[in-house]
PDB file of C-alpha atoms in Angstrom:
ATOM      1  CA  UNK Y   1       0.000   0.000   0.000  1.00  0.00           C
ATOM      2  CA  UNK Y   2       1.276   3.446  -0.948  1.00  0.00           C
ATOM      3  CA  UNK Y   3       2.585   5.585   1.905  1.00  0.00           C
ATOM      4  CA  UNK Y   4       2.424   9.050   0.291  1.00  0.00           C
ATOM      5  CA  UNK Y   5       4.704  10.804   2.761  1.00  0.00           C
ATOM      6  CA  UNK Y   6       7.440   8.177   2.473  1.00  0.00           C
ATOM      7  CA  UNK Y   7       7.126   8.032  -1.314  1.00  0.00           C
ATOM      8  CA  UNK Y   8       7.513  11.796  -1.610  1.00  0.00           C
ATOM      9  CA  UNK Y   9      10.579  11.966   0.622  1.00  0.00           C
ATOM     10  CA  UNK Y  10      12.277   8.966  -0.981  1.00  0.00           C
ATOM     11  CA  UNK Y  11      11.606  10.333  -4.472  1.00  0.00           C
ATOM     12  CA  UNK Y  12      12.945  13.783  -3.581  1.00  0.00           C
ATOM     13  CA  UNK Y  13      16.129  12.193  -2.201  1.00  0.00           C
ATOM     14  CA  UNK Y  14      16.536  10.085  -5.351  1.00  0.00           C
ATOM     15  CA  UNK Y  15      16.058  13.106  -7.626  1.00  0.00           C
ATOM     16  CA  UNK Y  16      18.558  15.192  -5.659  1.00  0.00           C
ATOM     17  CA  UNK Y  17      21.156  12.437  -6.009  1.00  0.00           C
ATOM     18  CA  UNK Y  18      20.446  11.953  -9.719  1.00  0.00           C
ATOM     19  CA  UNK Y  19      20.301  15.594 -10.847  1.00  0.00           C
ATOM     20  CA  UNK Y  20      22.374  17.400  -8.242  1.00  0.00           C
ATOM     21  CA  UNK Y  21      22.858  21.063  -9.202  1.00  0.00           C
ATOM     22  CA  UNK Y  22      22.263  20.523 -12.927  1.00  0.00           C
ATOM     23  CA  UNK Y  23      19.347  21.889 -14.924  1.00  0.00           C
ATOM     24  CA  UNK Y  24      16.193  19.944 -15.798  1.00  0.00           C
ATOM     25  CA  UNK Y  25      13.132  20.695 -17.906  1.00  0.00           C
ATOM     26  CA  UNK Y  26       9.582  19.315 -18.038  1.00  0.00           C
ATOM     27  CA  UNK Y  27       6.640  19.875 -20.365  1.00  0.00           C
ATOM     28  CA  UNK Y  28       3.803  20.893 -18.049  1.00  0.00           C
ATOM     29  CA  UNK Y  29       0.441  20.175 -19.666  1.00  0.00           C
ATOM     30  CA  UNK Y  30      -1.785  21.024 -16.721  1.00  0.00           C
ATOM     31  CA  UNK Y  31      -2.827  17.379 -16.367  1.00  0.00           C
ATOM     32  CA  UNK Y  32      -2.392  15.620 -13.049  1.00  0.00           C
ATOM     33  CA  UNK Y  33       0.590  13.468 -14.129  1.00  0.00           C
ATOM     34  CA  UNK Y  34       2.863  16.246 -15.380  1.00  0.00           C
ATOM     35  CA  UNK Y  35       1.684  18.520 -12.545  1.00  0.00           C
ATOM     36  CA  UNK Y  36       2.609  16.035  -9.827  1.00  0.00           C
ATOM     37  CA  UNK Y  37       5.924  15.192 -11.520  1.00  0.00           C
ATOM     38  CA  UNK Y  38       6.727  18.911 -11.814  1.00  0.00           C
ATOM     39  CA  UNK Y  39       6.058  19.689  -8.165  1.00  0.00           C
ATOM     40  CA  UNK Y  40       7.923  16.594  -6.968  1.00  0.00           C
ATOM     41  CA  UNK Y  41      11.053  17.490  -8.918  1.00  0.00           C
ATOM     42  CA  UNK Y  42      10.753  21.183  -8.055  1.00  0.00           C
ATOM     43  CA  UNK Y  43      10.645  20.239  -4.363  1.00  0.00           C
ATOM     44  CA  UNK Y  44      13.937  18.432  -4.933  1.00  0.00           C
ATOM     45  CA  UNK Y  45      15.924  20.879  -7.094  1.00  0.00           C
ATOM     46  CA  UNK Y  46      13.960  24.146  -6.926  1.00  0.00           C
ATOM     47  CA  UNK Y  47      14.480  26.643  -9.753  1.00  0.00           C
ATOM     48  CA  UNK Y  48      16.882  24.292 -11.515  1.00  0.00           C
ATOM     49  CA  UNK Y  49      13.708  22.758 -12.933  1.00  0.00           C
ATOM     50  CA  UNK Y  50      12.029  24.768 -15.688  1.00  0.00           C
ATOM     51  CA  UNK Y  51       8.399  23.815 -16.284  1.00  0.00           C
ATOM     52  CA  UNK Y  52       7.441  24.723 -19.857  1.00  0.00           C
ATOM     53  CA  UNK Y  53       3.739  25.187 -20.568  1.00  0.00           C
ATOM     54  CA  UNK Y  54       3.134  25.307 -24.321  1.00  0.00           C
ATOM     55  CA  UNK Y  55      -0.149  26.733 -25.587  1.00  0.00           C
ATOM     56  CA  UNK Y  56      -0.789  25.081 -28.961  1.00  0.00           C
ATOM     57  CA  UNK Y  57      -4.080  26.884 -29.484  1.00  0.00           C
ATOM     58  CA  UNK Y  58      -6.069  23.712 -28.808  1.00  0.00           C
ATOM     59  CA  UNK Y  59      -6.537  23.994 -25.048  1.00  0.00           C
ATOM     60  CA  UNK Y  60      -9.748  23.823 -23.055  1.00  0.00           C
ATOM     61  CA  UNK Y  61     -11.643  27.034 -22.316  1.00  0.00           C
ATOM     62  CA  UNK Y  62      -9.705  29.077 -19.742  1.00  0.00           C
ATOM     63  CA  UNK Y  63      -6.926  26.482 -19.533  1.00  0.00           C
ATOM     64  CA  UNK Y  64      -3.963  28.806 -20.124  1.00  0.00           C
ATOM     65  CA  UNK Y  65      -5.009  31.161 -17.329  1.00  0.00           C
ATOM     66  CA  UNK Y  66      -5.873  28.275 -15.005  1.00  0.00           C
ATOM     67  CA  UNK Y  67      -2.489  26.571 -15.339  1.00  0.00           C
ATOM     68  CA  UNK Y  68      -0.560  29.814 -14.955  1.00  0.00           C
ATOM     69  CA  UNK Y  69      -2.558  30.886 -11.897  1.00  0.00           C
ATOM     70  CA  UNK Y  70      -2.135  27.448 -10.291  1.00  0.00           C
ATOM     71  CA  UNK Y  71       1.615  27.073 -10.810  1.00  0.00           C
ATOM     72  CA  UNK Y  72       3.092  30.568 -11.161  1.00  0.00           C
ATOM     73  CA  UNK Y  73       4.033  30.687  -7.476  1.00  0.00           C
ATOM     74  CA  UNK Y  74       4.890  26.975  -7.156  1.00  0.00           C
ATOM     75  CA  UNK Y  75       7.223  26.410 -10.092  1.00  0.00           C
ATOM     76  CA  UNK Y  76       9.822  28.070 -12.268  1.00  0.00           C
ATOM     77  CA  UNK Y  77       7.151  28.282 -14.967  1.00  0.00           C
ATOM     78  CA  UNK Y  78       7.605  29.431 -18.551  1.00  0.00           C
ATOM     79  CA  UNK Y  79       4.461  30.002 -20.640  1.00  0.00           C
ATOM     80  CA  UNK Y  80       4.871  29.874 -24.422  1.00  0.00           C
ATOM     81  CA  UNK Y  81       2.045  30.822 -26.770  1.00  0.00           C
ATOM     82  CA  UNK Y  82       2.934  28.881 -29.913  1.00  0.00           C
ATOM     83  CA  UNK Y  83      -0.618  28.654 -31.264  1.00  0.00           C
ATOM     84  CA  UNK Y  84       0.196  30.316 -34.586  1.00  0.00           C
ATOM     85  CA  UNK Y  85       3.056  27.890 -35.186  1.00  0.00           C
ATOM     86  CA  UNK Y  86       0.874  24.836 -34.467  1.00  0.00           C
ATOM     87  CA  UNK Y  87      -2.272  25.966 -36.266  1.00  0.00           C
ATOM     88  CA  UNK Y  88      -0.273  27.050 -39.308  1.00  0.00           C
ATOM     89  CA  UNK Y  89       1.109  23.522 -39.703  1.00  0.00           C
ATOM     90  CA  UNK Y  90      -2.350  21.977 -39.158  1.00  0.00           C
ATOM     91  CA  UNK Y  91      -4.094  24.079 -41.785  1.00  0.00           C
ATOM     92  CA  UNK Y  92      -5.991  21.858 -44.226  1.00  0.00           C
ATOM     93  CA  UNK Y  93      -5.049  18.586 -42.469  1.00  0.00           C
ATOM     94  CA  UNK Y  94      -7.940  16.149 -41.944  1.00  0.00           C
ATOM     95  CA  UNK Y  95      -6.386  12.791 -41.050  1.00  0.00           C
ATOM     96  CA  UNK Y  96      -6.328  12.348 -37.222  1.00  0.00           C
ATOM     97  CA  UNK Y  97      -3.013  10.477 -37.182  1.00  0.00           C
ATOM     98  CA  UNK Y  98      -1.410  13.164 -39.333  1.00  0.00           C
ATOM     99  CA  UNK Y  99      -2.708  15.792 -36.903  1.00  0.00           C
ATOM    100  CA  UNK Y 100      -1.122  13.935 -33.980  1.00  0.00           C
ATOM    101  CA  UNK Y 101       2.156  13.592 -35.873  1.00  0.00           C
ATOM    102  CA  UNK Y 102       2.302  17.293 -36.763  1.00  0.00           C
ATOM    103  CA  UNK Y 103       1.475  18.406 -33.227  1.00  0.00           C
ATOM    104  CA  UNK Y 104       4.138  16.076 -31.838  1.00  0.00           C
ATOM    105  CA  UNK Y 105       6.780  17.358 -34.257  1.00  0.00           C
ATOM    106  CA  UNK Y 106       6.006  21.031 -33.634  1.00  0.00           C
ATOM    107  CA  UNK Y 107       5.887  20.485 -29.884  1.00  0.00           C
ATOM    108  CA  UNK Y 108       9.330  18.859 -29.865  1.00  0.00           C
ATOM    109  CA  UNK Y 109      10.716  21.748 -31.907  1.00  0.00           C
ATOM    110  CA  UNK Y 110       9.276  24.351 -29.507  1.00  0.00           C
ATOM    111  CA  UNK Y 111      10.368  22.362 -26.461  1.00  0.00           C
ATOM    112  CA  UNK Y 112      13.896  21.873 -27.762  1.00  0.00           C
ATOM    113  CA  UNK Y 113      14.321  25.621 -28.240  1.00  0.00           C
ATOM    114  CA  UNK Y 114      13.493  26.149 -24.572  1.00  0.00           C
ATOM    115  CA  UNK Y 115      15.691  23.275 -23.389  1.00  0.00           C
ATOM    116  CA  UNK Y 116      18.633  24.842 -25.201  1.00  0.00           C
ATOM    117  CA  UNK Y 117      17.927  28.258 -23.680  1.00  0.00           C
ATOM    118  CA  UNK Y 118      17.960  26.945 -20.086  1.00  0.00           C
ATOM    119  CA  UNK Y 119      20.889  24.587 -20.654  1.00  0.00           C
ATOM    120  CA  UNK Y 120      18.960  21.540 -19.482  1.00  0.00           C
ATOM    121  CA  UNK Y 121      20.710  18.201 -19.056  1.00  0.00           C
ATOM    122  CA  UNK Y 122      17.729  16.242 -17.734  1.00  0.00           C
ATOM    123  CA  UNK Y 123      14.229  15.723 -19.139  1.00  0.00           C
ATOM    124  CA  UNK Y 124      11.493  15.053 -16.579  1.00  0.00           C
ATOM    125  CA  UNK Y 125       8.382  13.206 -17.765  1.00  0.00           C
ATOM    126  CA  UNK Y 126       5.138  12.360 -15.989  1.00  0.00           C
ATOM    127  CA  UNK Y 127       5.090   8.757 -17.249  1.00  0.00           C
ATOM    128  CA  UNK Y 128       2.864   6.499 -15.109  1.00  0.00           C
ATOM    129  CA  UNK Y 129       2.469   2.713 -15.001  1.00  0.00           C
ATOM    130  CA  UNK Y 130      -0.281   2.307 -17.667  1.00  0.00           C
ATOM    131  CA  UNK Y 131       1.856   4.274 -20.142  1.00  0.00           C
ATOM    132  CA  UNK Y 132       4.640   1.715 -20.251  1.00  0.00           C
ATOM    133  CA  UNK Y 133       2.395  -1.299 -19.624  1.00  0.00           C
ATOM    134  CA  UNK Y 134       0.356  -0.429 -22.751  1.00  0.00           C
ATOM    135  CA  UNK Y 135       3.602  -0.049 -24.726  1.00  0.00           C
ATOM    136  CA  UNK Y 136       4.822  -3.515 -23.610  1.00  0.00           C
ATOM    137  CA  UNK Y 137       7.517  -1.954 -21.461  1.00  0.00           C
ATOM    138  CA  UNK Y 138       9.133  -0.079 -24.356  1.00  0.00           C
ATOM    139  CA  UNK Y 139       9.456   3.030 -22.192  1.00  0.00           C
ATOM    140  CA  UNK Y 140      12.516   2.422 -20.045  1.00  0.00           C
ATOM    141  CA  UNK Y 141      13.010   3.813 -16.561  1.00  0.00           C
ATOM    142  CA  UNK Y 142      16.356   5.467 -17.359  1.00  0.00           C
ATOM    143  CA  UNK Y 143      17.642   6.303 -20.817  1.00  0.00           C
ATOM    144  CA  UNK Y 144      18.801   9.254 -22.851  1.00  0.00           C
ATOM    145  CA  UNK Y 145      16.493  11.194 -25.141  1.00  0.00           C
ATOM    146  CA  UNK Y 146      17.951  12.691 -28.319  1.00  0.00           C
ATOM    147  CA  UNK Y 147      16.088  15.758 -29.570  1.00  0.00           C
ATOM    148  CA  UNK Y 148      15.965  16.516 -33.321  1.00  0.00           C
ATOM    149  CA  UNK Y 149      18.807  19.034 -33.379  1.00  0.00           C
ATOM    150  CA  UNK Y 150      21.180  16.761 -31.499  1.00  0.00           C
ATOM    151  CA  UNK Y 151      20.555  17.798 -27.901  1.00  0.00           C
ATOM    152  CA  UNK Y 152      20.703  14.753 -25.585  1.00  0.00           C
ATOM    153  CA  UNK Y 153      18.866  14.774 -22.259  1.00  0.00           C
ATOM    154  CA  UNK Y 154      18.861  12.168 -19.508  1.00  0.00           C
ATOM    155  CA  UNK Y 155      15.356  10.993 -18.680  1.00  0.00           C
ATOM    156  CA  UNK Y 156      13.839  11.212 -15.196  1.00  0.00           C
ATOM    157  CA  UNK Y 157      10.420   9.618 -14.524  1.00  0.00           C
ATOM    158  CA  UNK Y 158       9.596  10.103 -10.840  1.00  0.00           C
ATOM    159  CA  UNK Y 159       6.082   8.594 -10.897  1.00  0.00           C
ATOM    160  CA  UNK Y 160       6.471   5.806 -13.469  1.00  0.00           C
ATOM    161  CA  UNK Y 161       5.513   3.033 -11.002  1.00  0.00           C
ATOM    162  CA  UNK Y 162       2.278   4.732  -9.923  1.00  0.00           C
ATOM    163  CA  UNK Y 163      -1.271   4.392 -11.209  1.00  0.00           C
ATOM    164  CA  UNK Y 164      -3.559   7.375 -11.706  1.00  0.00           C
ATOM    165  CA  UNK Y 165      -5.320   7.039  -8.349  1.00  0.00           C
ATOM    166  CA  UNK Y 166      -1.936   6.924  -6.596  1.00  0.00           C
ATOM    167  CA  UNK Y 167      -0.718   9.976  -8.515  1.00  0.00           C
ATOM    168  CA  UNK Y 168      -3.783  11.854  -7.261  1.00  0.00           C
ATOM    169  CA  UNK Y 169      -2.966  10.815  -3.670  1.00  0.00           C
ATOM    170  CA  UNK Y 170       0.605  12.108  -4.018  1.00  0.00           C
ATOM    171  CA  UNK Y 171      -0.654  15.383  -5.508  1.00  0.00           C
ATOM    172  CA  UNK Y 172      -3.060  15.920  -2.626  1.00  0.00           C
ATOM    173  CA  UNK Y 173      -0.324  15.115  -0.099  1.00  0.00           C
ATOM    174  CA  UNK Y 174       1.891  17.811  -1.654  1.00  0.00           C
ATOM    175  CA  UNK Y 175      -0.897  20.382  -1.366  1.00  0.00           C
ATOM    176  CA  UNK Y 176      -2.012  20.676  -4.966  1.00  0.00           C
ATOM    177  CA  UNK Y 177      -5.581  22.054  -5.274  1.00  0.00           C
ATOM    178  CA  UNK Y 178      -8.308  19.384  -5.259  1.00  0.00           C
ATOM    179  CA  UNK Y 179      -9.589  20.671  -8.603  1.00  0.00           C
ATOM    180  CA  UNK Y 180      -6.168  20.061 -10.159  1.00  0.00           C
ATOM    181  CA  UNK Y 181      -5.598  16.674  -8.528  1.00  0.00           C
ATOM    182  CA  UNK Y 182      -8.992  15.313  -9.553  1.00  0.00           C
ATOM    183  CA  UNK Y 183      -9.334  16.802 -13.021  1.00  0.00           C
ATOM    184  CA  UNK Y 184     -10.053  14.507 -15.932  1.00  0.00           C
ATOM    185  CA  UNK Y 185      -7.273  13.405 -18.315  1.00  0.00           C
ATOM    186  CA  UNK Y 186      -6.860  15.594 -21.372  1.00  0.00           C
ATOM    187  CA  UNK Y 187      -5.178  14.448 -24.609  1.00  0.00           C
ATOM    188  CA  UNK Y 188      -1.819  15.978 -25.475  1.00  0.00           C
ATOM    189  CA  UNK Y 189      -3.005  17.094 -28.953  1.00  0.00           C
ATOM    190  CA  UNK Y 190      -5.909  18.818 -27.218  1.00  0.00           C
ATOM    191  CA  UNK Y 191      -9.015  19.663 -29.212  1.00  0.00           C
ATOM    192  CA  UNK Y 192      -7.305  18.467 -32.403  1.00  0.00           C
ATOM    193  CA  UNK Y 193      -8.484  14.915 -31.624  1.00  0.00           C
ATOM    194  CA  UNK Y 194     -11.991  16.184 -30.843  1.00  0.00           C
ATOM    195  CA  UNK Y 195     -12.432  17.949 -34.165  1.00  0.00           C
ATOM    196  CA  UNK Y 196     -13.128  15.633 -37.090  1.00  0.00           C
ATOM    197  CA  UNK Y 197     -11.868  16.999 -40.375  1.00  0.00           C
ATOM    198  CA  UNK Y 198     -10.109  20.317 -40.891  1.00  0.00           C
ATOM    199  CA  UNK Y 199      -9.078  22.496 -37.954  1.00  0.00           C
ATOM    200  CA  UNK Y 200     -10.052  26.152 -38.293  1.00  0.00           C
ATOM    201  CA  UNK Y 201     -10.341  28.944 -35.696  1.00  0.00           C
ATOM    202  CA  UNK Y 202     -14.146  28.774 -35.933  1.00  0.00           C
ATOM    203  CA  UNK Y 203     -14.262  24.985 -35.483  1.00  0.00           C
ATOM    204  CA  UNK Y 204     -11.890  25.233 -32.496  1.00  0.00           C
ATOM    205  CA  UNK Y 205     -14.229  27.822 -30.976  1.00  0.00           C
ATOM    206  CA  UNK Y 206     -17.275  25.554 -31.489  1.00  0.00           C
ATOM    207  CA  UNK Y 207     -15.534  22.493 -30.030  1.00  0.00           C
ATOM    208  CA  UNK Y 208     -14.110  24.444 -27.073  1.00  0.00           C
ATOM    209  CA  UNK Y 209     -17.525  25.855 -26.168  1.00  0.00           C
ATOM    210  CA  UNK Y 210     -19.248  22.459 -26.461  1.00  0.00           C
ATOM    211  CA  UNK Y 211     -16.615  20.891 -24.201  1.00  0.00           C
ATOM    212  CA  UNK Y 212     -17.039  23.675 -21.641  1.00  0.00           C
ATOM    213  CA  UNK Y 213     -20.800  23.032 -21.547  1.00  0.00           C
ATOM    214  CA  UNK Y 214     -20.271  19.290 -21.010  1.00  0.00           C
ATOM    215  CA  UNK Y 215     -17.820  19.959 -18.168  1.00  0.00           C
ATOM    216  CA  UNK Y 216     -20.157  22.466 -16.508  1.00  0.00           C
ATOM    217  CA  UNK Y 217     -23.166  20.134 -16.587  1.00  0.00           C
ATOM    218  CA  UNK Y 218     -21.196  17.112 -15.356  1.00  0.00           C
ATOM    219  CA  UNK Y 219     -19.845  19.151 -12.453  1.00  0.00           C
ATOM    220  CA  UNK Y 220     -23.308  20.476 -11.577  1.00  0.00           C
ATOM    221  CA  UNK Y 221     -24.579  16.955 -10.849  1.00  0.00           C
ATOM    222  CA  UNK Y 222     -21.353  15.815  -9.175  1.00  0.00           C
ATOM    223  CA  UNK Y 223     -20.412  13.197 -11.773  1.00  0.00           C
ATOM    224  CA  UNK Y 224     -16.951  14.725 -12.180  1.00  0.00           C
ATOM    225  CA  UNK Y 225     -16.011  12.717  -9.072  1.00  0.00           C
ATOM    226  CA  UNK Y 226     -16.834   9.363 -10.706  1.00  0.00           C
ATOM    227  CA  UNK Y 227     -16.417   9.816 -14.461  1.00  0.00           C
ATOM    228  CA  UNK Y 228     -12.947   9.256 -15.914  1.00  0.00           C
ATOM    229  CA  UNK Y 229     -13.502  11.519 -18.914  1.00  0.00           C
ATOM    230  CA  UNK Y 230     -16.370  13.608 -20.247  1.00  0.00           C
ATOM    231  CA  UNK Y 231     -16.182  15.692 -23.401  1.00  0.00           C
ATOM    232  CA  UNK Y 232     -17.711  16.660 -26.731  1.00  0.00           C
ATOM    233  CA  UNK Y 233     -16.519  15.861 -30.251  1.00  0.00           C
ATOM    234  CA  UNK Y 234     -17.219  18.141 -33.188  1.00  0.00           C
ATOM    235  CA  UNK Y 235     -17.831  15.929 -36.216  1.00  0.00           C
ATOM    236  CA  UNK Y 236     -17.499  16.930 -39.861  1.00  0.00           C
ATOM    237  CA  UNK Y 237     -21.071  15.719 -40.432  1.00  0.00           C
ATOM    238  CA  UNK Y 238     -23.766  18.321 -41.047  1.00  0.00           C
ATOM    239  CA  UNK Y 239     -27.450  17.654 -40.455  1.00  0.00           C
ATOM    240  CA  UNK Y 240     -30.682  19.560 -40.881  1.00  0.00           C
ATOM    241  CA  UNK Y 241     -32.298  21.166 -37.860  1.00  0.00           C
ATOM    242  CA  UNK Y 242     -34.906  23.748 -36.979  1.00  0.00           C
ATOM    243  CA  UNK Y 243     -34.108  26.881 -34.996  1.00  0.00           C
ATOM    244  CA  UNK Y 244     -37.107  29.045 -34.329  1.00  0.00           C
ATOM    245  CA  UNK Y 245     -39.280  28.728 -37.403  1.00  0.00           C
ATOM    246  CA  UNK Y 246     -36.338  28.372 -39.762  1.00  0.00           C
ATOM    247  CA  UNK Y 247     -34.763  25.198 -41.116  1.00  0.00           C
ATOM    248  CA  UNK Y 248     -31.044  25.164 -40.433  1.00  0.00           C
ATOM    249  CA  UNK Y 249     -28.073  23.075 -41.515  1.00  0.00           C
ATOM    250  CA  UNK Y 250     -25.334  22.654 -38.951  1.00  0.00           C
ATOM    251  CA  UNK Y 251     -22.830  20.382 -37.250  1.00  0.00           C
ATOM    252  CA  UNK Y 252     -23.380  17.156 -35.349  1.00  0.00           C
ATOM    253  CA  UNK Y 253     -21.711  17.055 -31.903  1.00  0.00           C
ATOM    254  CA  UNK Y 254     -21.132  13.744 -30.110  1.00  0.00           C
ATOM    255  CA  UNK Y 255     -21.077  13.511 -26.294  1.00  0.00           C
ATOM    256  CA  UNK Y 256     -18.652  11.029 -24.701  1.00  0.00           C
ATOM    257  CA  UNK Y 257     -18.642  10.122 -20.989  1.00  0.00           C
ATOM    258  CA  UNK Y 258     -16.892   7.076 -19.527  1.00  0.00           C
ATOM    259  CA  UNK Y 259     -15.864   5.490 -16.235  1.00  0.00           C
ATOM    260  CA  UNK Y 260     -12.445   3.855 -15.841  1.00  0.00           C
ATOM    261  CA  UNK Y 261      -9.730   3.105 -13.303  1.00  0.00           C
ATOM    262  CA  UNK Y 262      -6.646   3.394 -15.514  1.00  0.00           C
ATOM    263  CA  UNK Y 263      -7.869   4.077 -19.100  1.00  0.00           C
ATOM    264  CA  UNK Y 264      -6.874   0.570 -20.212  1.00  0.00           C
ATOM    265  CA  UNK Y 265     -10.593  -0.282 -20.264  1.00  0.00           C
ATOM    266  CA  UNK Y 266     -13.573   2.043 -19.970  1.00  0.00           C
ATOM    267  CA  UNK Y 267     -17.336   1.706 -19.635  1.00  0.00           C
ATOM    268  CA  UNK Y 268     -20.169   4.063 -20.470  1.00  0.00           C
ATOM    269  CA  UNK Y 269     -22.307   4.157 -17.298  1.00  0.00           C
ATOM    270  CA  UNK Y 270     -25.996   4.877 -16.993  1.00  0.00           C
ATOM    271  CA  UNK Y 271     -26.167   8.655 -17.140  1.00  0.00           C
ATOM    272  CA  UNK Y 272     -28.796  11.041 -15.751  1.00  0.00           C
ATOM    273  CA  UNK Y 273     -31.024  11.618 -18.750  1.00  0.00           C
ATOM    274  CA  UNK Y 274     -31.933  15.152 -17.726  1.00  0.00           C
ATOM    275  CA  UNK Y 275     -28.226  16.054 -17.633  1.00  0.00           C
ATOM    276  CA  UNK Y 276     -27.741  14.677 -21.160  1.00  0.00           C
ATOM    277  CA  UNK Y 277     -30.818  16.551 -22.412  1.00  0.00           C
ATOM    278  CA  UNK Y 278     -29.588  19.766 -20.780  1.00  0.00           C
ATOM    279  CA  UNK Y 279     -26.238  19.405 -22.537  1.00  0.00           C
ATOM    280  CA  UNK Y 280     -28.036  18.953 -25.853  1.00  0.00           C
ATOM    281  CA  UNK Y 281     -30.331  21.926 -25.295  1.00  0.00           C
ATOM    282  CA  UNK Y 282     -27.482  24.198 -24.252  1.00  0.00           C
ATOM    283  CA  UNK Y 283     -25.127  23.184 -27.056  1.00  0.00           C
ATOM    284  CA  UNK Y 284     -27.734  23.709 -29.790  1.00  0.00           C
ATOM    285  CA  UNK Y 285     -28.982  26.952 -28.199  1.00  0.00           C
ATOM    286  CA  UNK Y 286     -25.630  28.518 -27.315  1.00  0.00           C
ATOM    287  CA  UNK Y 287     -23.654  27.403 -30.374  1.00  0.00           C
ATOM    288  CA  UNK Y 288     -25.515  28.538 -33.513  1.00  0.00           C
ATOM    289  CA  UNK Y 289     -23.427  26.321 -35.809  1.00  0.00           C
ATOM    290  CA  UNK Y 290     -24.658  23.089 -34.109  1.00  0.00           C
ATOM    291  CA  UNK Y 291     -28.051  21.587 -34.947  1.00  0.00           C
ATOM    292  CA  UNK Y 292     -27.789  18.050 -33.557  1.00  0.00           C
ATOM    293  CA  UNK Y 293     -26.265  16.313 -30.507  1.00  0.00           C
ATOM    294  CA  UNK Y 294     -25.826  12.554 -30.065  1.00  0.00           C
ATOM    295  CA  UNK Y 295     -24.447  10.331 -27.283  1.00  0.00           C
ATOM    296  CA  UNK Y 296     -21.671   7.743 -27.684  1.00  0.00           C
ATOM    297  CA  UNK Y 297     -22.495   4.518 -25.792  1.00  0.00           C
ATOM    298  CA  UNK Y 298     -19.537   2.328 -26.849  1.00  0.00           C
ATOM    299  CA  UNK Y 299     -17.193   0.852 -24.223  1.00  0.00           C
ATOM    300  CA  UNK Y 300     -13.408   0.373 -24.469  1.00  0.00           C
ATOM    301  CA  UNK Y 301     -12.776  -2.144 -25.964  1.00  0.00           C
ATOM    302  CA  UNK Y 302     -13.804  -2.263 -28.773  1.00  0.00           C
ATOM    303  CA  UNK Y 303     -13.811   1.538 -28.992  1.00  0.00           C
ATOM    304  CA  UNK Y 304     -11.116   3.893 -27.717  1.00  0.00           C
ATOM    305  CA  UNK Y 305     -12.010   6.619 -25.211  1.00  0.00           C
ATOM    306  CA  UNK Y 306     -11.261   9.450 -27.621  1.00  0.00           C
ATOM    307  CA  UNK Y 307     -13.025   9.231 -30.975  1.00  0.00           C
ATOM    308  CA  UNK Y 308      -9.912  10.106 -32.998  1.00  0.00           C
TER     309      UNK Y 308
END
């Protein structure tokens, strides 16, 4: 059984011995894994850790402000708005795997620039147990990472043996806000995997607003404490609707809400029907471009949690 206090102290001691007075860098996404890893390592080496928060223009509503407000006083935090760089490369791209590839490549390029600026020798990652279990152990506990322009960093993974529930316990023990510790997982590519088809500023705005509505309604009924993930997907399908007395032609949005322990499997639970109906009413009323809302009821497996 995990003893959070002992784990924290032992990990801090290990990090101090491994990194010493050298510089380290971590990509802080605002998710619980990278947040806990950042604070753990910062508690060990202080300002020698630079936490880089990259805004790729595909974040949740209010996410940039939330992450900065939460960590500005806790970490040596560097915020980088690279949205133009990311969205420029994504223009016209429809294939979801190509989107992921582009976002990954641009992110590494942005991250490497910052690693070079701070003179980092170590790369901290918030890898947890399901990450390397799902990859058949391909992610090693200690190895060097070569960045595209030749920079080589030694990898540090302070929470790689923990599962998500244990990571949350460690975060709470270190005094991270409950809202941060218990927030739902969010994909690295952000809204890019929740927008089917081309990514445009308008479609990002639609998807971001729909996701905010889903989060608000889930939180209102207290399901944020039991659901693993809850979000909306903007499809590239258009359907006929009626708004007022006028026939309209707008987007289909799909709602996705699942329960899980570690994301390796996931189930769609019985959901309060009034909550689902409220989401549908709000999305079609508050987002003029949407005429139809549907609910995904597929478990993992055979489906994945995200739709793309």
